[in-house]
Short mmCIF file of C-alpha atoms and ligand atoms in Angstrom, two decimals:
data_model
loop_
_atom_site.label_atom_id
_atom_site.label_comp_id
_atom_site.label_asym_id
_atom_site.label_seq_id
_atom_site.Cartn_x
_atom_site.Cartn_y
_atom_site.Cartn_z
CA UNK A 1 28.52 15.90 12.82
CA UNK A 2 26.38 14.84 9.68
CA UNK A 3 27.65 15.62 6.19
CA UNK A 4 25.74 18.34 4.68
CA UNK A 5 23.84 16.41 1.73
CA UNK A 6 23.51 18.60 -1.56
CA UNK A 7 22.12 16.23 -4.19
CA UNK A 8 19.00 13.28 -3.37
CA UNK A 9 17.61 10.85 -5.44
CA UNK A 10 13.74 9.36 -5.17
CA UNK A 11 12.65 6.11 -6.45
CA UNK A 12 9.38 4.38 -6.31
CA UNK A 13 9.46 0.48 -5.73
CA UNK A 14 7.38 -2.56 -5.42
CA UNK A 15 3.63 -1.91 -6.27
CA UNK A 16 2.20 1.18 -7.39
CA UNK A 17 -0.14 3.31 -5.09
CA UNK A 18 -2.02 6.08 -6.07
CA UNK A 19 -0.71 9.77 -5.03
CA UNK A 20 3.17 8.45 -5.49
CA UNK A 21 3.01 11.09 -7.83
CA UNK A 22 1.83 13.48 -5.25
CA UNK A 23 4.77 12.24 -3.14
CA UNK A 24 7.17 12.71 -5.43
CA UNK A 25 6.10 16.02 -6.44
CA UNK A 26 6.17 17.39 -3.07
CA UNK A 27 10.02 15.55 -2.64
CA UNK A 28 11.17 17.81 -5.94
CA UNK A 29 9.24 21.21 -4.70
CA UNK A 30 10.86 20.74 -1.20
CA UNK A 31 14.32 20.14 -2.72
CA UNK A 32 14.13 23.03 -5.12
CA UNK A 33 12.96 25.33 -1.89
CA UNK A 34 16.05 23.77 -0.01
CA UNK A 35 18.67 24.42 -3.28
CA UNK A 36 18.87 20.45 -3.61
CA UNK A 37 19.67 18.81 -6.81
CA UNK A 38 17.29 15.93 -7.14
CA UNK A 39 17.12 13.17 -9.78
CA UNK A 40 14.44 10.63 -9.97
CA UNK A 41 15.55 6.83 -10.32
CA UNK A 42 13.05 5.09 -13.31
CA UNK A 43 11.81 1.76 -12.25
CA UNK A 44 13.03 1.35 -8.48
CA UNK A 45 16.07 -0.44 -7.67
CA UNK A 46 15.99 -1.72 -11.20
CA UNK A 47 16.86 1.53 -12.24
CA UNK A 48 19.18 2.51 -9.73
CA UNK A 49 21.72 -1.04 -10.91
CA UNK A 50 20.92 -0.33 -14.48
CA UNK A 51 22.14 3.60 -14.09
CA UNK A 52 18.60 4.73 -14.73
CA UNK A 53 19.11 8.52 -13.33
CA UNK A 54 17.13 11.41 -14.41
CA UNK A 55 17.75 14.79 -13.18
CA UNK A 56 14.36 16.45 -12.08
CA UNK A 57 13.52 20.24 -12.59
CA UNK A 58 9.90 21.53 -10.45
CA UNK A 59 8.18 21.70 -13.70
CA UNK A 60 9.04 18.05 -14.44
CA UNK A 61 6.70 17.28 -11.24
CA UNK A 62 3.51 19.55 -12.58
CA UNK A 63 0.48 18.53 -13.30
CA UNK A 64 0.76 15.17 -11.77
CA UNK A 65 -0.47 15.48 -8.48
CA UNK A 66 -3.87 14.24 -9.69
CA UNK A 67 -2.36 11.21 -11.57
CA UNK A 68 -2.49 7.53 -10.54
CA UNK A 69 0.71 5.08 -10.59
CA UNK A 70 3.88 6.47 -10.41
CA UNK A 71 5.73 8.78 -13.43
CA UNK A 72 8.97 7.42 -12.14
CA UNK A 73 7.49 3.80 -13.24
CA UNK A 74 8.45 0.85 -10.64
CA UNK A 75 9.56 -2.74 -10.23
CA UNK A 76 9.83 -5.58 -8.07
CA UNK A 77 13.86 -6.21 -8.47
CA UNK A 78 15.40 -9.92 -8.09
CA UNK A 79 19.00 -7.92 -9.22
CA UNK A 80 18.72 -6.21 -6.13
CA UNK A 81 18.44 -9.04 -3.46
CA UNK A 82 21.76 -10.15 -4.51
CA UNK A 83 25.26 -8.68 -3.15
CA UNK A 84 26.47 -7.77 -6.91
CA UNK A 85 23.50 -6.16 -7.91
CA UNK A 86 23.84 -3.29 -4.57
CA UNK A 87 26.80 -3.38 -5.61
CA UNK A 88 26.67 -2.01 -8.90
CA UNK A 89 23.83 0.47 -7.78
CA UNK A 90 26.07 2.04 -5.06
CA UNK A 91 28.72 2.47 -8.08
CA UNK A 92 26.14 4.17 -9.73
CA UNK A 93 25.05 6.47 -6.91
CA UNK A 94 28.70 7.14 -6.11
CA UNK A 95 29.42 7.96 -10.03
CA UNK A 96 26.49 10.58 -10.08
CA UNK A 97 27.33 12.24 -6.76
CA UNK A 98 23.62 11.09 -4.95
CA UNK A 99 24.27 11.08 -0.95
CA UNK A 100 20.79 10.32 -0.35
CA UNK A 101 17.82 8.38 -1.31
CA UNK A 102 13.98 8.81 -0.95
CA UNK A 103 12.51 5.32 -1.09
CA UNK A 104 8.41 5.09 -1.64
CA UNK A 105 7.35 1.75 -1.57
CA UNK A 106 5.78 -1.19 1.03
CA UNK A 107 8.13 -3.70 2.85
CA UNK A 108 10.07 -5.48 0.42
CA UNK A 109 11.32 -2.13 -0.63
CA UNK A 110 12.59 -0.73 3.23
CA UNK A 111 13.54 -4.58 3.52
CA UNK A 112 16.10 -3.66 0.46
CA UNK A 113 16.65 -0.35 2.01
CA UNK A 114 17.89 -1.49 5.36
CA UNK A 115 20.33 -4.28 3.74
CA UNK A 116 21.57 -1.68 0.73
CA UNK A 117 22.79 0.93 4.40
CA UNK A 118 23.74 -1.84 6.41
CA UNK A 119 26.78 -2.66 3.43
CA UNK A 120 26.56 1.54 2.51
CA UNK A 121 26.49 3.23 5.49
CA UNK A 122 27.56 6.17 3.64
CA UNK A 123 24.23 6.69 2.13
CA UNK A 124 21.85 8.35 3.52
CA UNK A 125 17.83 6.52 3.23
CA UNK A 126 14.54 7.55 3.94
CA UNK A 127 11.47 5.47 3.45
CA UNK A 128 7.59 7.09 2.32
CA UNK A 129 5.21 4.30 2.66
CA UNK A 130 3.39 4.06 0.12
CA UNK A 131 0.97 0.48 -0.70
CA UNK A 132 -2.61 0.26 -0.73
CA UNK A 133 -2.28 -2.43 1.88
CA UNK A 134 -1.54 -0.45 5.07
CA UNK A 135 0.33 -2.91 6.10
CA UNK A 136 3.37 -1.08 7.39
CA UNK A 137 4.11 -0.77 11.30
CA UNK A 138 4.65 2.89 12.22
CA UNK A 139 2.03 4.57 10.47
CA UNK A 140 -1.30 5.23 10.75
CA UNK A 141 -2.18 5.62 7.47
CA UNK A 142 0.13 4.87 3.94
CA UNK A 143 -0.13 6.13 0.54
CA UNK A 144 -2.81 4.79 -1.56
CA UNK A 145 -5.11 3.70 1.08
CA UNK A 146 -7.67 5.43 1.03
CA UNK A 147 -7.83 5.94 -2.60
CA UNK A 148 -7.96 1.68 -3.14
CA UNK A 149 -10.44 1.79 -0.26
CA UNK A 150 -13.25 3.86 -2.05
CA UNK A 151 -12.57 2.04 -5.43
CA UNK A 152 -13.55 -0.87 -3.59
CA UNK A 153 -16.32 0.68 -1.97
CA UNK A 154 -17.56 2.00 -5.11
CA UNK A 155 -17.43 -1.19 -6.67
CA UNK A 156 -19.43 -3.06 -4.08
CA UNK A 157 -22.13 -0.23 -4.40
CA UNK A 158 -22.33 -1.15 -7.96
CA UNK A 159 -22.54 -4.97 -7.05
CA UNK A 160 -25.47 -4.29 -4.50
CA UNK A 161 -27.77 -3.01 -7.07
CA UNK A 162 -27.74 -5.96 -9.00
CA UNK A 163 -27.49 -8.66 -6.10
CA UNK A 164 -30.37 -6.66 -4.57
CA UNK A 165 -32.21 -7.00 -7.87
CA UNK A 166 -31.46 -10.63 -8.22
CA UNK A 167 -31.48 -12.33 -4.37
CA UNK A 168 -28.31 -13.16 -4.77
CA UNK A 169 -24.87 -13.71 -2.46
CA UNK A 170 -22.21 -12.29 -3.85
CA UNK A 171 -18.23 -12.71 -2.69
CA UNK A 172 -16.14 -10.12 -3.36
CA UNK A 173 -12.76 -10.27 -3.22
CA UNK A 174 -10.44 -7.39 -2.42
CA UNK A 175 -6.04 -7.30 -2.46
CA UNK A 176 -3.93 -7.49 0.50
CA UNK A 177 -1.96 -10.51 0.58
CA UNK A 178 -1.25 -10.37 4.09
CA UNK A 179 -3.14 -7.88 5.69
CA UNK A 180 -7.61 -7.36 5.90
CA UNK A 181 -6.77 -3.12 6.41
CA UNK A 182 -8.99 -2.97 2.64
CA UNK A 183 -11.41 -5.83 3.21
CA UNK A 184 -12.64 -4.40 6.74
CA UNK A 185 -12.67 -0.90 5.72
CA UNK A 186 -14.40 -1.84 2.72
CA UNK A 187 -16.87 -4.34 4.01
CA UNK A 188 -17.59 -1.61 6.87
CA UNK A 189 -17.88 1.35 4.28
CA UNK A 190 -19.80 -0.91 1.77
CA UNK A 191 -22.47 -2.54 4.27
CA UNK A 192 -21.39 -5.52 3.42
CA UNK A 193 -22.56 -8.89 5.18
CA UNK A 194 -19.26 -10.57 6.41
CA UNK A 195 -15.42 -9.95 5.92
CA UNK A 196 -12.95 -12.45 5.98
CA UNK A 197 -9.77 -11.73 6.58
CA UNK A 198 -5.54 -12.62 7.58
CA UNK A 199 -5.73 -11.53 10.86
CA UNK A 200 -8.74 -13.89 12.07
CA UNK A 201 -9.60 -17.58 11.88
CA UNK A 202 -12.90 -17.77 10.16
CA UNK A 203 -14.98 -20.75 9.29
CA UNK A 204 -17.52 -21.98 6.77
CA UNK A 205 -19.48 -22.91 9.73
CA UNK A 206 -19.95 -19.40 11.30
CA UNK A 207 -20.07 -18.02 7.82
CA UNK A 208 -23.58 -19.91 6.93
CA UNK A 209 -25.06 -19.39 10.21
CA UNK A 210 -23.75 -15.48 9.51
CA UNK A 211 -25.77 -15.68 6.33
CA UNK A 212 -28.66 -17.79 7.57
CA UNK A 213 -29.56 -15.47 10.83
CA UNK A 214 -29.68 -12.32 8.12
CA UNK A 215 -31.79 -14.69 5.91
CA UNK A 216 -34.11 -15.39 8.47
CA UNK A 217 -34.64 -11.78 8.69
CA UNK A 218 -35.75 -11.38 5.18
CA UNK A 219 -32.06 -10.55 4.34
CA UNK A 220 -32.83 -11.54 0.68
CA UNK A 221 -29.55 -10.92 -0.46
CA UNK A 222 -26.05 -10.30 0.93
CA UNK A 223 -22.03 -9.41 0.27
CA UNK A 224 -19.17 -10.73 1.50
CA UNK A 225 -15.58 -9.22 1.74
CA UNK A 226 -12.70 -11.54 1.37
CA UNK A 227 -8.94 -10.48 1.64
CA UNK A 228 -7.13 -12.24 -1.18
CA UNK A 229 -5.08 -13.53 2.18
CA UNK A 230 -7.56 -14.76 4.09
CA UNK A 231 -6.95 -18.23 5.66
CA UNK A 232 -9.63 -20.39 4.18
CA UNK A 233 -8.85 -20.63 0.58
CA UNK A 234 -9.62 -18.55 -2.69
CA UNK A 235 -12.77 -16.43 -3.09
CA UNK A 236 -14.26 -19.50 -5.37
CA UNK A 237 -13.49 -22.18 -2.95
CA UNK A 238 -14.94 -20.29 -0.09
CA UNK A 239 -17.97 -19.29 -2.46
CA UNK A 240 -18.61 -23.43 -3.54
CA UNK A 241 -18.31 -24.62 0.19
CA UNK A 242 -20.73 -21.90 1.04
CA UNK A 243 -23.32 -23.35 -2.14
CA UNK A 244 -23.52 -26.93 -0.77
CA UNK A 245 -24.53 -25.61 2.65
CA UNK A 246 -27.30 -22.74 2.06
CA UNK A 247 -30.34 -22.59 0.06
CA UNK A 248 -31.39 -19.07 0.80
CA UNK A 249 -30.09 -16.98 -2.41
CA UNK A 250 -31.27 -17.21 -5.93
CA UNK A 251 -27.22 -17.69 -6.85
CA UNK A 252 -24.05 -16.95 -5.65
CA UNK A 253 -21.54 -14.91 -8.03
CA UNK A 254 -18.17 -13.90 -7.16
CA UNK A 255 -16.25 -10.76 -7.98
CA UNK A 256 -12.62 -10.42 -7.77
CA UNK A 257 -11.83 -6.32 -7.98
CA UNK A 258 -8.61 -6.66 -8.41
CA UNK A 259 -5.54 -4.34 -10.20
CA UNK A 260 -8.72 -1.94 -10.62
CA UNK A 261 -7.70 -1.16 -6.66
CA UNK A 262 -4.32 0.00 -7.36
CA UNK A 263 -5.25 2.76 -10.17
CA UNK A 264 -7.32 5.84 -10.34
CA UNK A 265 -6.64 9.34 -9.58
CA UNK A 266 -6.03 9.73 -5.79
CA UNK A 267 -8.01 10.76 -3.31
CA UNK A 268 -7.88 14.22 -0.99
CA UNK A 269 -6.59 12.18 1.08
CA UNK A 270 -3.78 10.29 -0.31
CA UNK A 271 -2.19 13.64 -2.04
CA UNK A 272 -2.54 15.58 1.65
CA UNK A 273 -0.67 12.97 3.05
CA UNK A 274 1.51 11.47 0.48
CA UNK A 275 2.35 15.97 0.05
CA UNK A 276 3.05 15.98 4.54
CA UNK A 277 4.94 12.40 3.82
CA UNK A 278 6.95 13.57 1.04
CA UNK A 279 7.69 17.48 2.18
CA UNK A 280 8.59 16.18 5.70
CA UNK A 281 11.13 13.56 4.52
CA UNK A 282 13.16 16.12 2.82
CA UNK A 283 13.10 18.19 5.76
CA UNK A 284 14.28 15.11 7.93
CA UNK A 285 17.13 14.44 5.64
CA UNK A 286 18.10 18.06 6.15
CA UNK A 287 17.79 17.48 10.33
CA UNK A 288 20.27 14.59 9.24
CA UNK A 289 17.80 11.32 9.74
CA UNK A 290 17.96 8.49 7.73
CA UNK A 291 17.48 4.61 8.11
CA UNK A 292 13.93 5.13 9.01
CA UNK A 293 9.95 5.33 6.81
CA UNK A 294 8.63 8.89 7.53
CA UNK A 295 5.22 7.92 8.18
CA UNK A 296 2.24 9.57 10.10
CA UNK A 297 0.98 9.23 13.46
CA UNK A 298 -1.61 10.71 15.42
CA UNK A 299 -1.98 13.02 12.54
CA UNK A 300 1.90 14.49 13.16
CA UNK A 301 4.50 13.03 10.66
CA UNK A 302 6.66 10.75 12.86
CA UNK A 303 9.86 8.46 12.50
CA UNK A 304 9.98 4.64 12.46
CA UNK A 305 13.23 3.14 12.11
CA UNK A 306 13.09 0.77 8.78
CA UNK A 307 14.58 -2.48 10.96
CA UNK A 308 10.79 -1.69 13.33
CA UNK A 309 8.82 -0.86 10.52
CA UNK A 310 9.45 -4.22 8.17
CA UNK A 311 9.80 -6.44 11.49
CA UNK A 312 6.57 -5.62 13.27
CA UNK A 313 3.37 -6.18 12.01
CA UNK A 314 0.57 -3.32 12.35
CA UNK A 315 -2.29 -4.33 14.71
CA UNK A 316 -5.84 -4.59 12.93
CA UNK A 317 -7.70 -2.09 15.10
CA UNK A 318 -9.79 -5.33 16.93
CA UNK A 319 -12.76 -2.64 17.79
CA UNK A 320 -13.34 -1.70 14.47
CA UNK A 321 -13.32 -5.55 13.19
CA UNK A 322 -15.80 -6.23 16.73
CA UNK A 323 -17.83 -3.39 15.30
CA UNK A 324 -17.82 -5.01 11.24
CA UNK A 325 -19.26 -8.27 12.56
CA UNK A 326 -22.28 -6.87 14.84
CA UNK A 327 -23.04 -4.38 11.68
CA UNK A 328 -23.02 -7.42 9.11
CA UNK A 329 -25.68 -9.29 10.64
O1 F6P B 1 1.20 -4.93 -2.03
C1 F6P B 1 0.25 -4.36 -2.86
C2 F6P B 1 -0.49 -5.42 -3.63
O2 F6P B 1 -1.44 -4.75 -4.43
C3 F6P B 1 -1.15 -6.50 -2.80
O3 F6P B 1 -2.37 -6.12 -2.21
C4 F6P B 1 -1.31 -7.58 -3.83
O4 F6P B 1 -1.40 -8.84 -3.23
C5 F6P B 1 -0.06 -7.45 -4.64
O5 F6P B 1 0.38 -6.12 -4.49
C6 F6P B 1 -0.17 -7.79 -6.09
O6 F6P B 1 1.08 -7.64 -6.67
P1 F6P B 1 1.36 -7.69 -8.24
O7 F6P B 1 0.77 -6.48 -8.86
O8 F6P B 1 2.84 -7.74 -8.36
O9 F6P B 1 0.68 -8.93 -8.73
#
């Protein structure tokens, strides 16, 4: 038999994503409705060695749902990779009475997760994902998607006016360190000309003769999306190698969007789902889960275990990435 849990703790980790407000807010509202006490750890695992507790009432949680980044701040901890530093955060669980934990963050935090139960198994853990990369196996869709998706888009709208205006090529590059979920939804929401990305081996080579068939058409000027992890250098060094091999644009500029991706007020979106995400993770610590990121599938909320969700990576859907290259040319 599970032990009934009475008081949870939630924590945000690793990058911010917009609508980890709206996940945290739904966390509080569905303690409160279950007579939970809840506190809210500042600054991630950071917080939870340093004793960084703050009891959360429902008002504490309103008028945030439209905010960007995260009110309970976060961090990427070092403390925490090492034995003493769990440690000393289980002490301080164990000293304020928490028997479970809401976790919202990307891998690196479920990665910490999984090794903090494995030495704790008395602690209960739940994972929301929330990164704008979706990157995370198990789940269609994570928190702040969406949202970093249509600031991108928005910003290569911008930057096709004035490459338009000009004739010019213009490189834009977009995050995801490991993962091209932001530069092909991007590239296919922004029209843009090519999209490089982690999960395929591109080439200069194909690149110019990309550019040169559009040029050929009277493509006078064009955009390309490049994940920051792409496989053939940085957005400048793709952007020179292109230079000595085409002669069809006035110029070629290069844009890195950056940080801009991981602010903003959230989309619809991100607060429906990051509101299902965070709601049905206190209900599944209730049904007595834990050890697992309560993501979505198939529009349900579903279960991954945290050991499949960190160890697998998530399939680019190939069709869609088929569909970005006939579209770009
Ligand atoms: O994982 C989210 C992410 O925004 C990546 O896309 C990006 O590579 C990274 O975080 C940047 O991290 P930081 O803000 O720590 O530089």
């Amino acid at each position: 038999m599970t032990k009934e849990i009475k008081r949870i703790a939630v924590f945000t980790s690793g990058g911010d994503a917009p609508a980890m407000n709206a996940a945290i807010r739904a966390i509080v509202r569905n303690a409160f409705n279950n007579d939970l006490h809840i506190y809210g750890i500042m600054r991630g695992y950071e917080g939870m060695i340093d004793g960084n507790f703050k009891r959360l009432e429902t008002t504490d949680v309103s008028n945030i749902i439209h905010r960007g980044g995260t009110v309970l701040k976060t961090a990427r901890s070092q403390r925490f990779l090492t034995l003493e530093g769990r440690k000393q955060a289980y002490e301080n669980l164990r000293d304020n009475d928490i028997d479970a934990l809401i976790a919202i963050g990307g891998n690196g935090t479920f990665t910490g997760a999984l090794k903090f139960m494995e030495e704790y198994p008395d602690v209960r853990v739940l994972g929301i994902p929330g990164t704008i990369d979706n990157d995370l196996f198990g789940t269609d869709f994570t928190v702040g998607f969406d949202t970093a998706v249509n600031t991108a888009v928005q910003a290569v709208d911008k930057i096709r006016d004035t490459a338009d205006s000009h004739n010019r090529l213009f490189f834009v590059e977009v995050m995801g360190r490991h993962s091209g979920f932001i530069a092909l939804h991007t590239a296919i929401a922004g029209g843009a000309g090519g999209v490089l990305i982690p999960e395929e081996d591109s080439n200069i080579d194909d690149l110019v003769k990309l550019l040169k068939r559009g040029a050929k058409r009277a493509k006078l000027f064009s955009i390309v999306i490049v994940a920051e992890g792409n496989h053939m250098g940085t957005v400048y060094d793709i952007a020179r190698q292109v230079e000595e091999k085409i002669d069809v644009y006035d110029d070629i500029k290069v844009t890195v969007i950056g940080h801009l991706q991981r602010g903003g007020s959230p989309s619809a979106f991100d607060r429906v789902l990051a509101s299902i995400l965070g709601f049905g993770a206190v209900e599944a610590l209730l049904e007595g889960k834990s050890g697992a990121m309560v993501g979505i599938r198939h529009n349900a909320v579903h279960l991954t275990p945290f050991k499949e969700a960190i160890s697998k990576s998530k399939p680019l859907n190939k069709d869609l990435l088929r569909m970005a290259h006939i579209l770009a040319q």
